[in-house]
Coordinates of C-alpha atoms and ligand atoms in Angstrom, one line a residue:
M98 CA -25.1 9.0 2.8
F99 CA -22.2 8.8 5.8
R100 CA -25.4 11.0 8.2
D101 CA -26.1 7.5 9.8
I102 CA -23.2 6.3 11.0
H103 CA -22.4 8.1 13.9
R104 CA -24.0 11.0 16.0
P105 CA -22.3 13.7 17.5
G106 CA -20.7 13.4 21.1
E107 CA -21.0 15.6 24.1
D108 CA -18.4 18.4 22.4
G109 CA -19.9 18.6 19.0
I110 CA -17.3 15.8 17.8
P111 CA -18.3 13.2 15.7
E112 CA -18.4 9.9 16.9
F113 CA -18.4 6.8 14.3
K114 CA -19.9 3.9 14.0
T115 CA -18.6 0.4 12.7
Y116 CA -19.6 -2.2 11.2
V117 CA -19.8 -5.2 12.5
A118 CA -22.0 -9.0 11.0
G119 CA -24.2 -6.8 8.9
K120 CA -24.8 -3.7 11.3
W121 CA -23.7 -0.2 11.8
V122 CA -22.9 -0.7 15.7
F123 CA -20.3 1.3 18.5
G124 CA -18.2 -0.9 19.9
E125 CA -17.1 -1.4 23.2
R126 CA -15.4 1.4 23.3
L127 CA -14.7 5.0 21.4
S128 CA -11.4 6.0 20.2
D129 CA -9.7 9.7 19.3
V130 CA -8.6 10.3 16.0
V131 CA -6.2 12.6 15.6
S132 CA -5.0 14.7 12.9
P133 CA -2.0 14.9 11.8
I134 CA -1.9 18.6 10.8
D135 CA -2.5 20.3 14.3
G136 CA -2.7 17.3 17.0
R137 CA -6.5 18.3 16.9
V138 CA -9.4 15.4 17.6
I139 CA -10.8 15.3 14.3
A140 CA -13.4 12.1 15.6
R141 CA -13.7 9.4 17.2
V142 CA -14.0 5.5 16.1
S143 CA -15.3 2.4 18.0
I144 CA -13.0 0.2 19.4
L145 CA -15.0 -3.5 19.6
G146 CA -14.7 -5.2 22.3
K147 CA -13.4 -9.1 22.6
E148 CA -17.1 -10.6 21.4
Q149 CA -18.1 -8.3 18.9
V150 CA -14.4 -9.3 16.9
E151 CA -15.9 -12.7 18.1
E152 CA -19.4 -11.8 16.3
A153 CA -17.3 -9.9 13.0
I154 CA -15.2 -13.5 12.5
A155 CA -18.7 -15.6 13.0
A156 CA -20.9 -13.8 11.5
V157 CA -18.5 -13.4 7.5
Y158 CA -17.4 -17.5 8.0
E159 CA -21.2 -18.2 9.1
K160 CA -23.0 -16.1 7.0
G161 CA -21.1 -14.2 5.1
R162 CA -19.1 -16.7 2.5
E163 CA -22.5 -18.6 1.8
E164 CA -24.1 -15.0 1.0
I165 CA -21.4 -13.4 -1.4
R166 CA -20.4 -17.2 -3.4
N167 CA -24.2 -16.6 -3.9
Y168 CA -24.2 -14.2 -5.1
P169 CA -23.8 -13.5 -8.6
G170 CA -20.8 -12.0 -10.5
E171 CA -22.9 -10.1 -12.6
K172 CA -24.4 -8.1 -9.5
R173 CA -20.7 -8.4 -7.7
V174 CA -20.3 -6.3 -11.2
K175 CA -22.5 -4.1 -10.9
S176 CA -21.8 -2.5 -6.8
F177 CA -18.6 -2.0 -7.9
L178 CA -20.4 0.3 -10.8
K179 CA -22.8 1.0 -8.5
A180 CA -20.0 2.0 -5.3
A181 CA -18.6 4.0 -8.2
E182 CA -20.5 6.2 -8.8
L183 CA -21.7 6.5 -4.5
M184 CA -17.8 7.6 -4.5
R185 CA -18.6 10.1 -7.0
E186 CA -21.2 11.6 -4.8
A187 CA -19.0 11.6 -1.5
F188 CA -15.6 12.9 -3.3
D189 CA -15.2 15.6 -1.6
D190 CA -16.0 13.8 1.8
F191 CA -13.0 11.1 1.3
V192 CA -11.0 14.3 -0.1
N193 CA -11.3 15.8 2.8
V194 CA -10.4 12.8 5.0
L195 CA -8.0 12.1 3.4
I196 CA -7.0 15.8 4.4
L197 CA -7.7 15.8 8.0
D198 CA -7.8 12.0 9.1
A199 CA -3.3 11.4 7.0
G200 CA -2.3 14.9 6.3
K201 CA -2.6 14.6 2.6
P202 CA -2.3 17.3 0.6
K203 CA -5.0 18.5 -1.7
G204 CA -4.1 16.9 -4.5
N205 CA -3.0 13.8 -2.6
A206 CA -5.4 13.1 -1.4
T207 CA -7.5 13.6 -4.6
G208 CA -5.1 11.6 -6.7
E209 CA -6.0 8.9 -4.1
T210 CA -9.4 9.6 -4.0
K211 CA -10.1 8.9 -7.9
A212 CA -7.5 6.4 -7.9
T213 CA -10.4 4.2 -6.1
I214 CA -12.7 5.9 -7.4
E215 CA -11.1 3.0 -11.1
R216 CA -10.2 0.8 -9.4
L217 CA -13.7 -0.2 -8.1
E218 CA -14.4 0.1 -12.5
K219 CA -11.1 -1.9 -14.1
S220 CA -11.8 -3.9 -11.7
T221 CA -14.8 -4.6 -13.0
F222 CA -13.0 -5.5 -16.4
E223 CA -10.9 -8.2 -14.2
S224 CA -14.6 -10.8 -13.7
R225 CA -12.7 -13.2 -16.6
R226 CA -9.5 -13.8 -13.9
L227 CA -12.2 -15.8 -12.7
L228 CA -12.7 -17.8 -16.0
G229 CA -10.2 -21.1 -15.0
D230 CA -8.5 -24.0 -17.7
Y231 CA -9.3 -27.0 -19.4
V232 CA -6.6 -29.7 -18.9
P233 CA -6.7 -32.4 -21.8
G234 CA -5.9 -35.5 -20.6
D235 CA -3.8 -37.3 -24.0
W236 CA 0.1 -35.5 -23.3
S237 CA 0.3 -38.8 -20.5
E238 CA 0.1 -42.7 -20.3
E239 CA -1.4 -42.2 -16.9
T240 CA -4.3 -39.7 -17.7
L241 CA -5.1 -40.7 -21.1
E242 CA -8.9 -40.8 -20.6
S243 CA -9.8 -38.4 -18.9
E244 CA -9.7 -34.1 -18.6
G245 CA -9.8 -32.1 -15.9
I246 CA -11.3 -29.0 -16.0
V247 CA -9.0 -26.7 -12.8
K248 CA -12.3 -23.6 -11.5
R249 CA -11.0 -20.5 -9.9
E250 CA -11.9 -20.1 -5.9
P251 CA -12.2 -18.0 -3.1
Y252 CA -10.4 -18.4 -0.3
G253 CA -13.4 -18.0 1.9
V254 CA -13.2 -15.8 4.2
V255 CA -10.1 -12.9 3.7
L256 CA -8.5 -10.6 6.4
A257 CA -7.5 -7.6 4.2
I258 CA -4.9 -5.2 6.5
S259 CA -3.8 -2.0 5.7
P260 CA -1.7 0.9 6.6
F261 CA -2.0 4.6 7.2
N262 CA -0.4 5.8 4.3
Y263 CA -2.8 4.9 1.5
P264 CA -5.9 4.7 4.4
L265 CA -8.3 3.8 1.5
F266 CA -6.8 3.3 -1.5
I267 CA -5.3 0.3 -0.1
S268 CA -8.0 -0.4 2.1
A269 CA -10.0 -0.8 -1.4
A270 CA -7.1 -2.4 -3.4
K271 CA -7.5 -5.6 -1.2
V272 CA -11.0 -5.9 -0.4
I273 CA -13.0 -5.4 -4.1
P274 CA -10.7 -8.1 -5.4
A275 CA -11.2 -9.8 -2.6
L276 CA -15.6 -9.3 -2.7
L277 CA -15.1 -9.7 -7.1
S278 CA -13.6 -12.9 -6.6
G279 CA -16.6 -14.5 -3.9
N280 CA -14.5 -13.9 -1.0
A281 CA -15.9 -12.6 1.9
V282 CA -13.9 -9.9 3.6
I283 CA -12.4 -8.4 7.2
L284 CA -11.3 -5.0 6.9
K285 CA -8.5 -4.3 9.5
P286 CA -7.3 -0.1 8.2
A287 CA -4.7 1.4 10.1
S288 CA -5.9 3.1 13.7
A289 CA -3.3 6.0 12.7
D290 CA -6.5 7.0 10.4
P291 CA -8.6 4.3 10.1
L292 CA -12.1 7.2 8.9
A293 CA -11.5 6.0 4.8
A294 CA -12.5 3.0 5.4
V295 CA -14.9 3.3 7.3
L296 CA -16.5 6.1 4.9
F297 CA -15.8 3.3 1.9
T298 CA -17.5 0.5 3.6
R299 CA -20.2 2.3 4.1
V300 CA -20.2 2.5 0.2
L301 CA -19.7 -0.9 0.0
E302 CA -22.8 -2.1 1.6
L303 CA -25.2 0.8 0.3
A304 CA -23.9 -1.0 -3.4
G305 CA -25.7 -3.6 -2.4
F306 CA -22.8 -6.4 -1.4
P307 CA -25.5 -8.5 0.9
K308 CA -24.7 -7.6 4.6
E309 CA -22.4 -9.9 5.8
S310 CA -20.3 -10.5 3.9
L311 CA -17.5 -7.6 5.0
S312 CA -17.1 -6.7 8.3
L313 CA -14.9 -3.5 9.8
M314 CA -12.4 -4.8 12.9
T315 CA -11.5 -1.4 14.0
I316 CA -9.0 -2.2 16.6
P317 CA -5.8 -1.4 17.3
G318 CA -2.7 -4.0 15.9
R319 CA -1.7 -5.2 19.1
M320 CA -4.8 -7.4 20.4
M321 CA -5.4 -9.2 16.0
D322 CA -3.1 -11.8 17.2
G323 CA -6.6 -14.3 17.8
V324 CA -8.5 -12.5 14.8
V325 CA -4.6 -13.6 12.8
S326 CA -4.2 -16.9 14.1
D327 CA -8.3 -18.0 13.4
K328 CA -8.5 -20.4 11.6
R329 CA -12.2 -19.5 10.1
I330 CA -10.1 -17.1 8.2
R331 CA -8.1 -19.2 4.9
A332 CA -6.2 -16.3 3.5
I333 CA -4.6 -12.7 4.3
T334 CA -3.7 -9.8 2.1
F335 CA -1.2 -7.6 4.8
T336 CA 0.0 -4.0 3.9
G337 CA 2.9 -2.6 6.4
S338 CA 6.0 -2.5 7.3
T339 CA 8.4 -5.3 7.8
E340 CA 8.4 -6.3 11.1
V341 CA 4.4 -6.8 11.7
G342 CA 4.4 -8.5 8.4
E343 CA 6.6 -11.1 9.4
H344 CA 5.2 -11.1 12.8
I345 CA 1.6 -12.5 10.9
I346 CA 2.9 -14.5 8.8
K347 CA 4.5 -16.4 12.5
T348 CA 1.2 -15.8 14.4
G349 CA -1.6 -17.2 11.3
G350 CA -0.2 -20.5 10.7
I351 CA -1.3 -22.1 7.5
K352 CA -3.0 -19.2 5.5
S353 CA -2.2 -18.1 1.8
Y354 CA -0.2 -14.8 2.5
N355 CA 0.0 -11.6 0.4
L356 CA 2.5 -9.4 2.2
E357 CA 3.4 -5.9 0.7
L358 CA 6.5 -4.5 2.8
G359 CA 9.1 -2.3 3.0
G360 CA 10.8 -0.9 0.5
K361 CA 14.5 0.8 -0.3
D362 CA 14.1 1.8 -3.4
P363 CA 17.2 2.8 -5.3
A364 CA 17.3 5.7 -8.5
I365 CA 20.1 4.6 -10.6
V366 CA 21.3 7.5 -13.1
L367 CA 23.9 6.1 -15.6
D368 CA 26.2 8.8 -17.4
D369 CA 23.7 8.5 -20.7
A370 CA 20.5 10.1 -18.9
D371 CA 18.9 12.9 -18.8
P372 CA 20.1 15.3 -16.0
E373 CA 17.0 17.5 -15.8
L374 CA 14.8 14.5 -16.6
A375 CA 16.4 12.5 -13.7
S376 CA 16.6 15.2 -11.0
E377 CA 12.8 15.7 -11.8
K378 CA 11.3 12.4 -11.1
I379 CA 14.1 11.8 -8.8
V380 CA 13.2 14.8 -6.0
K381 CA 8.9 13.6 -6.7
G382 CA 9.4 10.1 -5.7
M383 CA 12.1 11.3 -3.1
V384 CA 9.2 13.9 -2.1
S385 CA 5.8 13.3 -2.9
Y386 CA 2.9 12.9 0.6
S387 CA 6.7 13.5 2.5
G388 CA 8.4 10.2 1.3
Q389 CA 6.2 8.2 3.6
R390 CA 5.1 5.2 0.9
C391 CA 7.0 2.3 0.1
D392 CA 8.2 3.4 -2.9
A393 CA 9.5 6.3 -2.7
I394 CA 13.1 6.4 -3.2
R395 CA 15.6 6.2 -0.6
L396 CA 18.8 5.6 -2.4
V397 CA 19.9 7.8 -5.7
L398 CA 22.9 5.5 -7.4
A399 CA 25.5 8.0 -9.5
Q400 CA 28.2 7.2 -12.2
E401 CA 30.9 9.3 -11.5
G402 CA 30.2 11.8 -14.6
I403 CA 26.7 12.5 -14.5
Y404 CA 27.2 12.9 -10.2
D405 CA 28.2 16.8 -10.5
E406 CA 25.3 17.7 -12.2
L407 CA 22.6 15.7 -11.1
R408 CA 23.2 16.8 -7.3
E409 CA 23.7 19.9 -8.6
R410 CA 20.4 19.8 -9.9
L411 CA 18.2 17.5 -6.9
L412 CA 19.8 20.3 -5.0
K413 CA 18.5 22.9 -7.3
K414 CA 15.0 21.2 -7.1
L415 CA 14.0 20.6 -3.9
E416 CA 14.9 25.0 -2.9
G417 CA 11.8 25.6 -1.9
I418 CA 10.4 22.6 -1.2
E419 CA 8.9 22.2 2.2
P420 CA 5.6 20.7 4.2
R421 CA 3.1 23.2 4.0
N422 CA 0.4 23.0 6.2
P423 CA -2.9 21.2 3.5
L424 CA -5.4 23.2 5.5
E425 CA -3.7 26.9 4.8
D426 CA -1.9 25.4 1.3
E427 CA -4.2 23.9 -1.7
K428 CA -1.1 23.4 -3.5
A429 CA 1.2 22.3 -0.9
I430 CA 3.3 18.6 -2.2
M431 CA 4.2 17.8 1.3
G432 CA 2.0 17.8 4.2
P433 CA 3.1 16.3 7.8
L434 CA 4.0 12.9 9.0
I435 CA 1.3 11.5 10.7
D436 CA 2.9 11.1 13.8
G437 CA 5.6 12.8 15.6
K438 CA 6.2 9.5 16.9
S439 CA 7.8 8.9 12.5
A440 CA 9.2 12.8 13.0
E441 CA 11.0 12.0 15.6
Y442 CA 12.5 8.5 14.2
I443 CA 13.2 10.4 11.1
E444 CA 15.6 12.4 13.4
E445 CA 17.2 9.6 15.0
I446 CA 18.3 8.2 11.2
Y447 CA 19.6 10.7 10.4
R448 CA 21.8 12.0 13.4
D449 CA 23.3 8.3 12.8
A450 CA 24.5 9.2 9.1
I451 CA 26.0 12.4 9.8
A452 CA 27.4 9.8 13.1
K453 CA 29.1 7.6 10.1
G454 CA 30.4 10.1 8.0
A455 CA 27.4 10.9 6.2
K456 CA 27.5 14.3 4.3
A457 CA 24.3 17.7 4.7
L458 CA 22.9 18.3 1.3
T459 CA 20.4 20.3 2.8
P460 CA 20.0 21.7 6.4
F461 CA 18.7 19.9 8.7
R462 CA 14.6 21.1 9.8
R463 CA 12.3 19.7 11.8
E464 CA 9.5 21.1 13.5
G465 CA 7.0 18.9 16.3
N466 CA 5.6 15.7 13.2
Y467 CA 6.9 18.1 9.7
V468 CA 10.1 17.1 8.1
W469 CA 11.9 18.9 5.5
P470 CA 13.1 16.9 2.5
I471 CA 16.5 15.5 4.1
L472 CA 19.7 14.4 0.4
L473 CA 22.6 13.1 2.9
E474 CA 25.6 12.4 0.6
V475 CA 27.3 9.4 1.4
D476 CA 30.4 7.1 1.1
R477 CA 30.3 4.2 -1.6
E478 CA 31.8 1.9 1.5
K479 CA 29.8 3.1 4.1
V480 CA 26.3 3.1 3.3
G481 CA 25.9 -0.7 4.0
E482 CA 27.2 0.7 8.2
L483 CA 24.1 3.3 8.4
R484 CA 20.2 2.6 9.7
A485 CA 18.9 4.7 6.7
F486 CA 19.9 1.9 4.7
R487 CA 18.9 -1.1 7.0
E488 CA 15.8 0.2 8.2
D489 CA 12.8 0.9 6.5
V490 CA 12.1 5.0 6.6
F491 CA 9.6 6.0 6.5
G492 CA 10.1 10.0 5.6
P493 CA 11.4 12.4 3.4
L494 CA 15.3 10.1 3.4
T495 CA 17.1 9.9 0.7
L496 CA 20.7 8.8 -0.1
L497 CA 22.7 10.3 -2.6
I498 CA 26.1 8.2 -3.3
K499 CA 28.7 8.2 -6.6
V500 CA 29.3 5.1 -8.3
R501 CA 31.3 3.9 -10.7
D502 CA 29.8 1.6 -13.1
E503 CA 26.4 -0.1 -14.0
D504 CA 28.1 -3.2 -11.9
E505 CA 28.7 -1.3 -8.6
A506 CA 25.3 -0.1 -8.8
V507 CA 23.9 -3.3 -9.2
R508 CA 25.5 -4.8 -5.4
I509 CA 24.9 -1.4 -3.9
A510 CA 20.8 -1.8 -4.4
N511 CA 21.3 -5.5 -4.7
S512 CA 22.8 -5.4 -1.2
S513 CA 20.0 -4.2 0.5
R514 CA 17.3 -7.0 2.5
F515 CA 14.8 -4.9 0.5
G516 CA 13.6 -5.0 -3.1
L517 CA 10.5 -3.7 -4.1
D518 CA 11.2 -0.9 -7.4
A519 CA 14.0 0.6 -8.9
A520 CA 14.3 3.6 -11.1
V521 CA 16.9 3.6 -14.0
F522 CA 18.0 6.0 -16.0
S523 CA 19.7 5.9 -19.2
E524 CA 19.3 7.2 -22.6
C525 CA 20.2 4.3 -24.1
E526 CA 17.5 1.7 -23.7
R527 CA 20.0 -1.5 -24.1
R528 CA 22.1 -0.3 -20.9
A529 CA 18.5 0.5 -18.7
R530 CA 17.0 -3.2 -19.7
K531 CA 20.6 -4.9 -19.0
V532 CA 20.4 -3.1 -15.2
A533 CA 16.5 -3.8 -14.6
R534 CA 17.3 -7.9 -15.6
K535 CA 19.7 -7.7 -13.0
L536 CA 18.2 -6.0 -10.4
E537 CA 16.9 -8.0 -7.7
V538 CA 13.0 -5.9 -7.3
G539 CA 9.2 -6.8 -8.2
S540 CA 9.2 -4.1 -10.5
V541 CA 11.6 -1.2 -12.1
F542 CA 10.8 1.7 -14.0
I543 CA 12.7 3.6 -16.8
N544 CA 13.3 6.7 -16.9
E545 CA 10.1 7.1 -14.3
Y546 CA 10.5 6.7 -10.3
P547 CA 8.4 3.6 -8.5
R548 CA 4.6 4.7 -8.5
H549 CA 2.0 1.5 -8.7
G550 CA -1.4 4.3 -9.6
I551 CA -4.7 1.9 -9.7
G552 CA -2.4 -1.2 -10.0
Y553 CA -2.4 -2.0 -13.2
Y554 CA 0.5 -3.4 -13.4
P555 CA 1.4 -6.1 -11.4
F556 CA 3.1 -4.5 -7.5
G557 CA 5.0 -7.0 -5.2
G558 CA 8.3 -7.2 -3.5
V559 CA 10.6 -9.7 -3.1
K560 CA 13.6 -10.4 -0.4
D561 CA 12.4 -8.2 3.2
S562 CA 9.7 -6.5 0.9
G563 CA 6.9 -9.2 1.2
V564 CA 5.7 -12.1 -0.6
G565 CA 2.8 -12.1 -3.9
R566 CA 1.8 -9.8 -6.3
E567 CA -1.2 -7.0 -5.5
G568 CA -3.1 -5.0 -9.0
I569 CA -6.4 -5.3 -10.7
G570 CA -5.5 -8.0 -11.7
Y571 CA -3.1 -9.8 -10.3
S572 CA -5.3 -9.5 -6.9
I573 CA -8.2 -11.1 -7.7
E574 CA -5.2 -14.7 -8.8
Q575 CA -3.7 -14.0 -4.7
L576 CA -7.2 -14.0 -3.4
T577 CA -8.3 -17.4 -5.1
T578 CA -6.6 -20.7 -5.2
T579 CA -7.9 -23.5 -8.0
K580 CA -9.6 -26.4 -7.7
T581 CA -8.7 -29.8 -9.7
I582 CA -11.8 -31.7 -11.2
V583 CA -10.5 -34.9 -14.0
H584 CA -12.8 -37.2 -15.6
N585 CA -12.6 -40.2 -16.2
F586 CA -14.6 -41.6 -19.4
K587 CA -13.1 -45.3 -18.8
Ligands
LIG268 P1 2.6 -0.9 10.4 O1 3.1 -2.8 10.2 O2 2.7 -0.9 11.8 O3 0.6 -1.8 10.3 C1 -0.1 -2.1 9.4 C2 -1.1 -2.5 9.3 O4 -1.1 -3.9 10.9 C3 -2.2 -1.5 10.8 O5 -3.2 -1.4 10.1 C4 -2.0 -1.4 12.1 O6 -3.2 -1.6 12.9 C5 -2.0 -3.3 11.6 N1 -1.3 -4.5 12.4 C6 -0.1 -3.7 13.7 N2 0.6 -4.8 14.7 C7 0.1 -6.0 13.8 C8 -0.5 -7.3 14.7 N3 0.2 -7.6 15.9 N4 -1.2 -8.6 13.8 C9 -1.6 -7.9 12.8 N5 -1.9 -6.0 12.1 C10 -1.5 -5.5 12.7 O7 2.9 0.2 9.3 P2 2.0 1.3 8.8 O8 2.7 2.3 10.0 O9 0.8 1.6 9.0 O10 2.6 1.4 7.4 C11 4.1 1.7 7.1 C12 4.1 1.0 6.9 O11 3.7 0.1 5.3 C13 5.6 1.3 6.0 O12 6.9 0.5 6.5 C14 5.6 0.5 4.4 O13 7.5 0.2 3.5 C15 4.8 -0.7 4.7 N6 4.0 -0.4 3.1 C16 4.7 -1.6 2.0 C17 3.5 -0.7 0.7 C18 3.7 -2.7 0.3 O14 2.4 -1.9 -1.0 N7 4.5 -1.8 -0.4 C19 3.0 -0.2 0.8 C20 2.5 1.1 1.5 C21 2.7 0.7 3.2

């Protein structure tokens, strides 16, 4: 399936083409793809030159846009089901690429591949979201003799920009609803681990989507300004850091945006919570994929009555959890961080917290880009000063804070500039729901850690965590606009 899209380099390392204007082509140059596991170059990808970038945009705009609109819904659905079948055939290739390229533990890599296949299949059920509305006019004197039909229409060309942490699933979760709703797409994967997106593009091509309805833009983020501001692109769906999201919205001008940005997810543990359940879920939410998840738990706000017991259980559960080489340990929970710079940043954030009075409950340990889980105890009055609270920390570092009551927990949680998700642990549904109502976030999980799986529920944040919602069905709404046709009978 993937044989024709790469060649062996002089040193035997595979060199991948990219997909532009319906063809697999080499770029202007090649860029090394380095594995975070051991720093080895595992592949090279094509980086597009200026003219190829223009060719990619022109192809989707001039041809792809029409081709996908004329590719009926019934065929789109069949193509997605075919793509799911092809992904099952190439399952191990996807898992291996995610392990090598993103440094994912095998469990995470397998889960991400399965979730992508399920997303391909379940998305087809949601094609009904493309239905419209009929609006009778007789509710207003002015429109008495008319009626309106409201249709959902694609934007035309959608630019999908994905981050490094779910290089397959997030890319897919943008491309699938875009194509399903009749948009042509330019996919720009993260430069740190672009291989899964290259393979996924191949799968979609083989699944029969019109050749020019999709282009793969493998170029560094800093070279994207011209693409982002291009008027031929009418919608951008971006997942990544708040800083880059903000830059994109300023550069892009008038377009439709779906921005899924950073988070600072709190877990609020009330004194009537089950401490075993809460500690188990919190540790999972903290360490899975080394905390390189926007929905990782970064703050634990525990009420006085449960604080000591929770702290003890958290520490017990963290014992023995350490980053391992995913190639040597198939059961690893944590692997490396994506690169050395990210690990250095976590160390900086840790040192800042200690300098400002936080107490380390776990011994700090870092070897290269492998970072051990960090739990810091912080005074509630001081937490706002910490960079760990103010910045979008992307690693296994969590703050534990004692709070008096629900109101204090909510006040601290809501003082964050982020508002992605929150978790509330309590055995009393009424108390938990009262807290959930007050939290300024996109999703609240009761007695569960924030996790979004295949995107069954809508997903997205408020405040600096972004605008818009993703999800199997919600993404379709996000990537379409409405057109109203008013029929006057007079
Ligand atoms: P990033 O912001 O550095 O990069 C994201 C993507 O944007 C990459 O493809 C990158 O190449 C591209 N990019 C960089 N500069 C650009 C520019 N000027 N114009 C256009 N594109 C540009 O993020 P990352 O390090 O890949 O991922 C981690 C970040 O993603 C974290 O901040 C995390 O919170 C966030 N994230 C959010 C969600 C969510 O759903 N809210 C999910 C996953 C990750």
